[in-house]
Each structure stands twice: as structure tokens, then as C-alpha cells.
Amino acid sequence: MKRRYLLGNMAIAHACREAGVDFVCGYPGTPSSEIIDTLRQVQNPGFHLEWSINEKIAYENALGAAWCGCRALVTMKHVGVNVAADPLMTSSYTGVTGGFVLLAADDPFAHSSQNEQDSRIYASFAGIPCIDPSGIQEAHDAITDAFELSEEFGLPVMVRPTTRICHSKADVLLGELSETRRTGSFTKNPKQYVVIPAHTRILHRELIEKQPGIIKRLGECNFNTAEIRGEKAVIAGGISAAYARETVPEDISLATIAAYPIDEEWLSDFVSRHTEILVIEEMMPVIESAVREAASNQKIYGKKNGYLPYDGEFSPATVAKALAACGFIEENPYLAVQPAENLPIRPPIMCAGCMHRSTFFAMKKVFKDGIFPSDIGCYTLGLQLGAVDTTICMGAAITVASGINLSGESRDVVCTIGDSTFLHTGVPGLINAVYNGSDIVVIILDNRITAMTGHQPNPNTGQTACGTQSPPLSLEALCRSCGVSVVETVDPYDLTNLLETMKKVKAGRGVRVVIARQPCVIVSKREGVKRRRYMVEEETCTSCRLCVRYGCPAIEYHEEKASVNDLCMGCGVCADICPEGAIRQEVKR
């Protein structure tokens, strides 16, 4: 055993190697991305590793490997579980032969997500065990436990860390790396793997019959623990259990829940020994519902009677506030933190030199009265530029645009979607739009990478997760094969051509695609691409502020003049925007 100070996701990645994982895949999404990104750095890992193009595909890939007797891990963020829900719900019927772990990372407070969603509900819905760690060490240890449980019961097992665990650091006791490797071998068994109704009914009954054994085994593993210390009690799960250990007084009993389903008999016994119980858990009242079912005359405090919120991320202060509210402690010892006064509002914006900015600029200039559905990615920040009217989920830009157009809306509908998101779930939407006669413009913001989650490669990059070269996808050929007759590719740094291309597609009818292609500026900088920076000639600048309204953080305005700061990436779009020609490249003497 050795102790190392690690990020939660790095500890989880190490645990996968300790468990002898044979197959790893997933789709990048905060807060889960660093698990595969860490494993990508392993030289000659001895296991298959890939970034899949979406979560459903990743899940089915891993399921196939687990059906062949391998240990398979699939990673995703909570909203990705929605995409993978179709195979997830049936894989609990078919079961697995090898170990199969679904790493579903939840994001309370929606730090980087479109919603706050509780993956424990999916585990319960599917009838599979869920391990819910309260800290980084527990998250590390959960991986090996999950593989063993999966193989014991022949079921997928969910491990559900949250953002605070994935992205925090702590000392972690690590085990030895496993040298065990399995070679997949599929054994035909249609009654297990072909889910026609006659087989499904039997498989469902078998899944139900497994549940008592799962509950008994989780109890034997001591995932859920309790300590009787008084007549009052706190029951907490996930990261909230860690906060409860810090804040609950010594004369109040404490039960911590780290695995589901909860043993009802064990829970009823704990509840019956107390008169008042506070239940603490982030997001949905999963534990609280079980506690209320187990309770008779006990007074229960929790979300359902307003002592804790359904939304947001908890903290030790949140727990202490709830303890004080129900009279378990006299007052909250944590002082409320107030930000300093008069701090400027700093909304997130796109990077200096980001090619998305000029595309949005041209789009708004040409389609002045347009409607702009968009998607999930860096380009969602086009909201700050007034270029994003809708965002709901991965791949929805094209389908929402089509729906708005076919509803009878007469204005131009111009949607934006990134290259990775287009490949994730955008392609079926494009096929559907063409097939059903939509009249929309689709702009694919092609920066050759999955940027927002940390620059993971995708089929458009021409490189696999392990750095192996792969045939680069042709977005043009793909769009044409979907039936699109107008496909234009343009350099978004060439503003004149970009505007002309927008005007050209505006004049057309049907589904028209513009591929705005320029590598992500961060990737370009890392690869050593250097462009000469720009500057403002003060004597020529008329203080019209058009360049400032463009929104690039490399352009400042003070003392009645514009200027270009050190953030400049040399894209040159600001020079094209300036009506006075006051912005030009720097000349070094």
C-alpha cells in the first residue's frame, strides 16, 4: 500500500488498474472526464480504452465486453445516463458475465451541466446496486468492490461520485496494480442475450429474485453503518455523510448510507431506536423516503418538510444549518461568507481568438431577425453575444430548429452545433430535418476537438484516445450522405468570406449546412502555432467601440480609446471589423 495526494478522478482511475480492468470507454463530461484522461496517459496499459461518440454507444461497447467475461468500465456524467438509459434498463435483465461498472458522476449545483440530476434513481429504476461514496478514498475503494459485486450477482453496478469528490484532492491509500488480464470469449445464449418478450419475462423475474441477495450482501460488506449515541439521529448519504461526520455532535446517533438498495430491516431497527431523525442527502430524497416508510412515531426532518433543499450542493455549513433548524444544535457555527462589495460581474465568455465568436458575429449580422437554437459545448457561451436562443441537451440544436421551422415560424432559423456534439447525437437530427423537409441553416462549429470537457479527441480529430491515428471523418461527406445538397466550408477567421457564405445560404431553401472550421485556439497554442498579435493605432481610433462590442477579451477600452492586450491570439477578426482601419498587426523592429 502507498499513500498519494490525488484528485478524486485520478484515484478512481488508479483503482480501475488495481481491479484489473480489461475494457474502458465513455463520453467526456464534467465531472467525470479526468478518469479516462488519466488512463490515456498509461503507456501500454494492457486494456482497451476509447472515447466513444456518445454514452449509449459507450455503454453498449462495455456491455459487449462484459458479456465476453471481461471487466468493463463505462464513464459518463449524470445527463449522459439519460443517453445510455435504453441499454442500461435492459442490461439489468440480461445481466453480465464479467464485471461491469457504470461510473455515473453527478453534478449537484449544476456547476457545468444543464440540470441537477440524481443517478441513484436510475440505479433503483434498473434494479442494480449503487455505491455512493462520501469521499475520495471511498470512491477509490468502490471500484474494486463494484467489480466484485457485479461478478457475484451477474449485474451492472453503478458507482456514483459527485463533483466535490471527482474534483477534490486528498491523501489516498492505493493498492497494487493488477496483472490479471482477460481475453473476451462470447458464449452464445439467446435466452439471456436476446430480449424477445418470451425471454424478457423470465429475465425480469430473475432480476427481481436477485434483489434480496443484493441487499444481504451489501449489508455484509458494511457499506451502510450506524452508531447509536442518543435518542436523536442523523442519517446521511454520499458526500453529505462526510459533512455529517464533521458536524454532528457526539450525543446524536449517526448512520451513513454508501450503497443502495438499503436493507429495510436494518434501517427500521435504527429508526426505531430514536425519537427524532434528520436525513441529509443532496438532490432527491431517496434515503428520506426509505426512512419515512420505516418510521412509526418518530419525527423526521428532511427535504419533504423544508429543513433541507432539493437543489444545490451541500456543505458542512448546510448540514449545520439543518441541525440547528431542527434543534439538534443551538446555532450554526459556520459564518455566512459574503463577497466583497462592488466586485464586477464576470460571466463566462469564449477565449480570445475563439473561432466561434466570429461565426456568431457573422450569423447575427446576416440573419438579423433570425432564431438561433444551439447546443451543449463552448459555443453555448454565445448566449453572451445574443446568438443562442435555446439549449436543452446534446444534439438538440438541429431537431429544435426543425421543430421551430415546421411549426410555421416564418423567420430564419439558424442553429449551431459543435463537431463532437454533431457526431454525438446531431447526425440523426440532420437526417430527420432533410427527410421531413425542414427549411433551416445548420452551422457546424468545427474546432477539431471536444474542447469544453478538456480537449478529448473525437472521430473528427483523426486520432484515438490513445493517440493512434485514425481516418479523419469528412463532415462534408457525412452531411451530403444525409441528403444535404448545400454544404459550405469556411474559415471563420476570414470574415469577408464568412459573411458572403452566410448571405449565400440565407438566399437558399431547405436544409443548408455551413461548416465553420478552425482549430481550437488553446490546442493551436499548445501545438506551437504562432500568429502575430494586433494593436490599435490611437490616432486613427475614433472610439466607436465596435471592436469592444465584438466581445473578445483581448480588446479593452479605457481613456476613450480601444487597445489590444496580451491575450491576443492573432486571429485578426477585430481588424476586419474596425471601420476606420485602426487595428493592424504589430510590427517588430
PDB file of C-alpha atoms in Angstrom, residues 350-480:
ATOM      1  CA  MET A 350     -15.279  32.447 -25.020  1.00  0.00           C
ATOM      2  CA  CYS A 351     -11.486  32.587 -25.225  1.00  0.00           C
ATOM      3  CA  ALA A 352      -9.650  35.370 -27.014  1.00  0.00           C
ATOM      4  CA  GLY A 353      -9.365  34.372 -30.658  1.00  0.00           C
ATOM      5  CA  CYS A 354     -12.042  31.646 -30.394  1.00  0.00           C
ATOM      6  CA  MET A 355     -13.392  30.961 -33.859  1.00  0.00           C
ATOM      7  CA  HIS A 356     -16.937  30.657 -32.541  1.00  0.00           C
ATOM      8  CA  ARG A 357     -17.085  34.410 -31.860  1.00  0.00           C
ATOM      9  CA  SER A 358     -16.621  35.472 -35.479  1.00  0.00           C
ATOM     10  CA  THR A 359     -19.124  32.839 -36.630  1.00  0.00           C
ATOM     11  CA  PHE A 360     -21.728  34.183 -34.212  1.00  0.00           C
ATOM     12  CA  PHE A 361     -20.876  37.741 -35.288  1.00  0.00           C
ATOM     13  CA  ALA A 362     -21.447  36.928 -38.970  1.00  0.00           C
ATOM     14  CA  MET A 363     -24.553  34.898 -38.208  1.00  0.00           C
ATOM     15  CA  LYS A 364     -26.175  37.776 -36.326  1.00  0.00           C
ATOM     16  CA  LYS A 365     -25.119  40.325 -38.927  1.00  0.00           C
ATOM     17  CA  VAL A 366     -26.679  38.402 -41.828  1.00  0.00           C
ATOM     18  CA  PHE A 367     -29.669  36.817 -40.066  1.00  0.00           C
ATOM     19  CA  LYS A 368     -30.691  39.957 -38.173  1.00  0.00           C
ATOM     20  CA  ASP A 369     -34.162  38.684 -37.330  1.00  0.00           C
ATOM     21  CA  GLY A 370     -33.175  35.019 -37.031  1.00  0.00           C
ATOM     22  CA  ILE A 371     -33.900  32.470 -34.323  1.00  0.00           C
ATOM     23  CA  PHE A 372     -30.794  30.709 -33.007  1.00  0.00           C
ATOM     24  CA  PRO A 373     -31.161  27.258 -31.402  1.00  0.00           C
ATOM     25  CA  SER A 374     -27.846  25.948 -30.089  1.00  0.00           C
ATOM     26  CA  ASP A 375     -26.350  23.012 -28.240  1.00  0.00           C
ATOM     27  CA  ILE A 376     -24.060  21.864 -25.413  1.00  0.00           C
ATOM     28  CA  GLY A 377     -20.437  22.997 -25.672  1.00  0.00           C
ATOM     29  CA  CYS A 378     -18.143  26.054 -25.562  1.00  0.00           C
ATOM     30  CA  TYR A 379     -20.422  27.722 -28.063  1.00  0.00           C
ATOM     31  CA  THR A 380     -23.257  27.809 -25.515  1.00  0.00           C
ATOM     32  CA  LEU A 381     -21.351  30.900 -24.335  1.00  0.00           C
ATOM     33  CA  GLY A 382     -22.682  32.543 -27.496  1.00  0.00           C
ATOM     34  CA  LEU A 383     -25.554  33.373 -25.140  1.00  0.00           C
ATOM     35  CA  GLN A 384     -23.445  36.370 -24.002  1.00  0.00           C
ATOM     36  CA  LEU A 385     -23.374  37.565 -27.634  1.00  0.00           C
ATOM     37  CA  GLY A 386     -27.121  37.216 -28.155  1.00  0.00           C
ATOM     38  CA  ALA A 387     -26.527  34.333 -30.567  1.00  0.00           C
ATOM     39  CA  VAL A 388     -28.106  31.491 -28.570  1.00  0.00           C
ATOM     40  CA  ASP A 389     -31.873  31.350 -28.098  1.00  0.00           C
ATOM     41  CA  THR A 390     -32.309  27.717 -26.968  1.00  0.00           C
ATOM     42  CA  THR A 391     -30.158  24.997 -25.412  1.00  0.00           C
ATOM     43  CA  ILE A 392     -31.627  21.840 -23.931  1.00  0.00           C
ATOM     44  CA  CYS A 393     -29.391  18.790 -24.383  1.00  0.00           C
ATOM     45  CA  MET A 394     -26.726  17.186 -26.559  1.00  0.00           C
ATOM     46  CA  GLY A 395     -27.705  17.079 -30.219  1.00  0.00           C
ATOM     47  CA  ALA A 396     -30.936  19.043 -29.829  1.00  0.00           C
ATOM     48  CA  ALA A 397     -29.934  22.139 -31.810  1.00  0.00           C
ATOM     49  CA  ILE A 398     -30.919  20.713 -35.196  1.00  0.00           C
ATOM     50  CA  THR A 399     -34.083  18.979 -34.019  1.00  0.00           C
ATOM     51  CA  VAL A 400     -35.299  22.031 -32.093  1.00  0.00           C
ATOM     52  CA  ALA A 401     -34.528  24.223 -35.114  1.00  0.00           C
ATOM     53  CA  SER A 402     -36.508  21.856 -37.314  1.00  0.00           C
ATOM     54  CA  GLY A 403     -39.432  21.897 -34.905  1.00  0.00           C
ATOM     55  CA  ILE A 404     -39.475  25.701 -34.759  1.00  0.00           C
ATOM     56  CA  ASN A 405     -39.354  25.942 -38.556  1.00  0.00           C
ATOM     57  CA  LEU A 406     -42.046  23.329 -39.156  1.00  0.00           C
ATOM     58  CA  SER A 407     -44.299  24.965 -36.553  1.00  0.00           C
ATOM     59  CA  GLY A 408     -44.974  27.761 -39.036  1.00  0.00           C
ATOM     60  CA  GLU A 409     -42.412  30.258 -37.735  1.00  0.00           C
ATOM     61  CA  SER A 410     -41.588  32.498 -40.688  1.00  0.00           C
ATOM     62  CA  ARG A 411     -38.270  33.929 -39.533  1.00  0.00           C
ATOM     63  CA  ASP A 412     -34.938  32.341 -40.485  1.00  0.00           C
ATOM     64  CA  VAL A 413     -33.932  29.527 -38.139  1.00  0.00           C
ATOM     65  CA  VAL A 414     -30.159  29.148 -37.829  1.00  0.00           C
ATOM     66  CA  CYS A 415     -28.794  26.579 -35.390  1.00  0.00           C
ATOM     67  CA  THR A 416     -25.253  25.995 -34.143  1.00  0.00           C
ATOM     68  CA  ILE A 417     -23.690  22.727 -33.026  1.00  0.00           C
ATOM     69  CA  GLY A 418     -20.091  21.633 -32.358  1.00  0.00           C
ATOM     70  CA  ASP A 419     -18.310  18.891 -34.252  1.00  0.00           C
ATOM     71  CA  SER A 420     -18.231  16.454 -31.317  1.00  0.00           C
ATOM     72  CA  THR A 421     -21.850  17.160 -30.398  1.00  0.00           C
ATOM     73  CA  PHE A 422     -22.873  16.741 -34.034  1.00  0.00           C
ATOM     74  CA  LEU A 423     -21.315  13.269 -34.017  1.00  0.00           C
ATOM     75  CA  HIS A 424     -22.802  12.528 -30.543  1.00  0.00           C
ATOM     76  CA  THR A 425     -26.486  12.844 -31.445  1.00  0.00           C
ATOM     77  CA  GLY A 426     -26.692  15.584 -34.075  1.00  0.00           C
ATOM     78  CA  VAL A 427     -26.499  13.344 -37.148  1.00  0.00           C
ATOM     79  CA  PRO A 428     -29.928  11.689 -36.661  1.00  0.00           C
ATOM     80  CA  GLY A 429     -31.421  15.180 -36.291  1.00  0.00           C
ATOM     81  CA  LEU A 430     -29.898  16.264 -39.594  1.00  0.00           C
ATOM     82  CA  ILE A 431     -31.237  13.157 -41.342  1.00  0.00           C
ATOM     83  CA  ASN A 432     -34.674  13.828 -39.878  1.00  0.00           C
ATOM     84  CA  ALA A 433     -34.615  17.509 -40.893  1.00  0.00           C
ATOM     85  CA  VAL A 434     -33.771  16.678 -44.505  1.00  0.00           C
ATOM     86  CA  TYR A 435     -36.229  13.784 -44.642  1.00  0.00           C
ATOM     87  CA  ASN A 436     -39.121  15.899 -43.370  1.00  0.00           C
ATOM     88  CA  GLY A 437     -38.451  18.977 -45.468  1.00  0.00           C
ATOM     89  CA  SER A 438     -37.182  21.482 -42.899  1.00  0.00           C
ATOM     90  CA  ASP A 439     -36.031  24.875 -44.072  1.00  0.00           C
ATOM     91  CA  ILE A 440     -33.136  25.680 -41.746  1.00  0.00           C
ATOM     92  CA  VAL A 441     -29.453  26.601 -41.694  1.00  0.00           C
ATOM     93  CA  VAL A 442     -27.176  24.320 -39.667  1.00  0.00           C
ATOM     94  CA  ILE A 443     -23.795  25.757 -38.694  1.00  0.00           C
ATOM     95  CA  ILE A 444     -21.312  23.130 -37.512  1.00  0.00           C
ATOM     96  CA  LEU A 445     -18.689  24.829 -35.353  1.00  0.00           C
ATOM     97  CA  ASP A 446     -15.790  22.566 -36.218  1.00  0.00           C
ATOM     98  CA  ASN A 447     -12.806  23.171 -33.922  1.00  0.00           C
ATOM     99  CA  ARG A 448     -11.490  19.620 -34.475  1.00  0.00           C
ATOM    100  CA  ILE A 449     -11.715  18.598 -30.812  1.00  0.00           C
ATOM    101  CA  THR A 450     -14.107  18.075 -27.880  1.00  0.00           C
ATOM    102  CA  ALA A 451     -12.994  21.322 -26.267  1.00  0.00           C
ATOM    103  CA  MET A 452     -15.221  22.168 -23.334  1.00  0.00           C
ATOM    104  CA  THR A 453     -14.557  18.969 -21.371  1.00  0.00           C
ATOM    105  CA  GLY A 454     -10.789  19.166 -21.692  1.00  0.00           C
ATOM    106  CA  HIS A 455      -9.832  18.660 -25.357  1.00  0.00           C
ATOM    107  CA  GLN A 456     -10.587  14.986 -25.836  1.00  0.00           C
ATOM    108  CA  PRO A 457     -10.211  13.681 -29.409  1.00  0.00           C
ATOM    109  CA  ASN A 458     -13.186  12.540 -31.458  1.00  0.00           C
ATOM    110  CA  PRO A 459     -13.549  10.909 -34.894  1.00  0.00           C
ATOM    111  CA  ASN A 460     -13.210  14.365 -36.450  1.00  0.00           C
ATOM    112  CA  THR A 461      -9.755  14.783 -34.853  1.00  0.00           C
ATOM    113  CA  GLY A 462      -8.220  11.831 -36.705  1.00  0.00           C
ATOM    114  CA  GLN A 463      -6.746  10.402 -33.523  1.00  0.00           C
ATOM    115  CA  THR A 464      -7.981   7.903 -30.924  1.00  0.00           C
ATOM    116  CA  ALA A 465      -7.951   8.340 -27.133  1.00  0.00           C
ATOM    117  CA  CYS A 466      -4.596   6.527 -27.030  1.00  0.00           C
ATOM    118  CA  GLY A 467      -3.046   8.749 -29.710  1.00  0.00           C
ATOM    119  CA  THR A 468      -3.308   6.249 -32.561  1.00  0.00           C
ATOM    120  CA  GLN A 469      -4.019   7.850 -35.917  1.00  0.00           C
ATOM    121  CA  SER A 470      -7.455   7.054 -37.338  1.00  0.00           C
ATOM    122  CA  PRO A 471      -9.109   8.062 -40.633  1.00  0.00           C
ATOM    123  CA  PRO A 472     -10.344  11.655 -40.098  1.00  0.00           C
ATOM    124  CA  LEU A 473     -14.050  11.942 -40.647  1.00  0.00           C
ATOM    125  CA  SER A 474     -15.317  14.089 -43.507  1.00  0.00           C
ATOM    126  CA  LEU A 475     -18.133  16.227 -42.122  1.00  0.00           C
ATOM    127  CA  GLU A 476     -18.850  17.408 -45.675  1.00  0.00           C
ATOM    128  CA  ALA A 477     -19.305  13.851 -46.987  1.00  0.00           C
ATOM    129  CA  LEU A 478     -21.327  12.890 -43.918  1.00  0.00           C
ATOM    130  CA  CYS A 479     -23.709  15.833 -44.354  1.00  0.00           C
ATOM    131  CA  ARG A 480     -24.139  15.143 -48.058  1.00  0.00           C
TER     132      ARG A 480
END
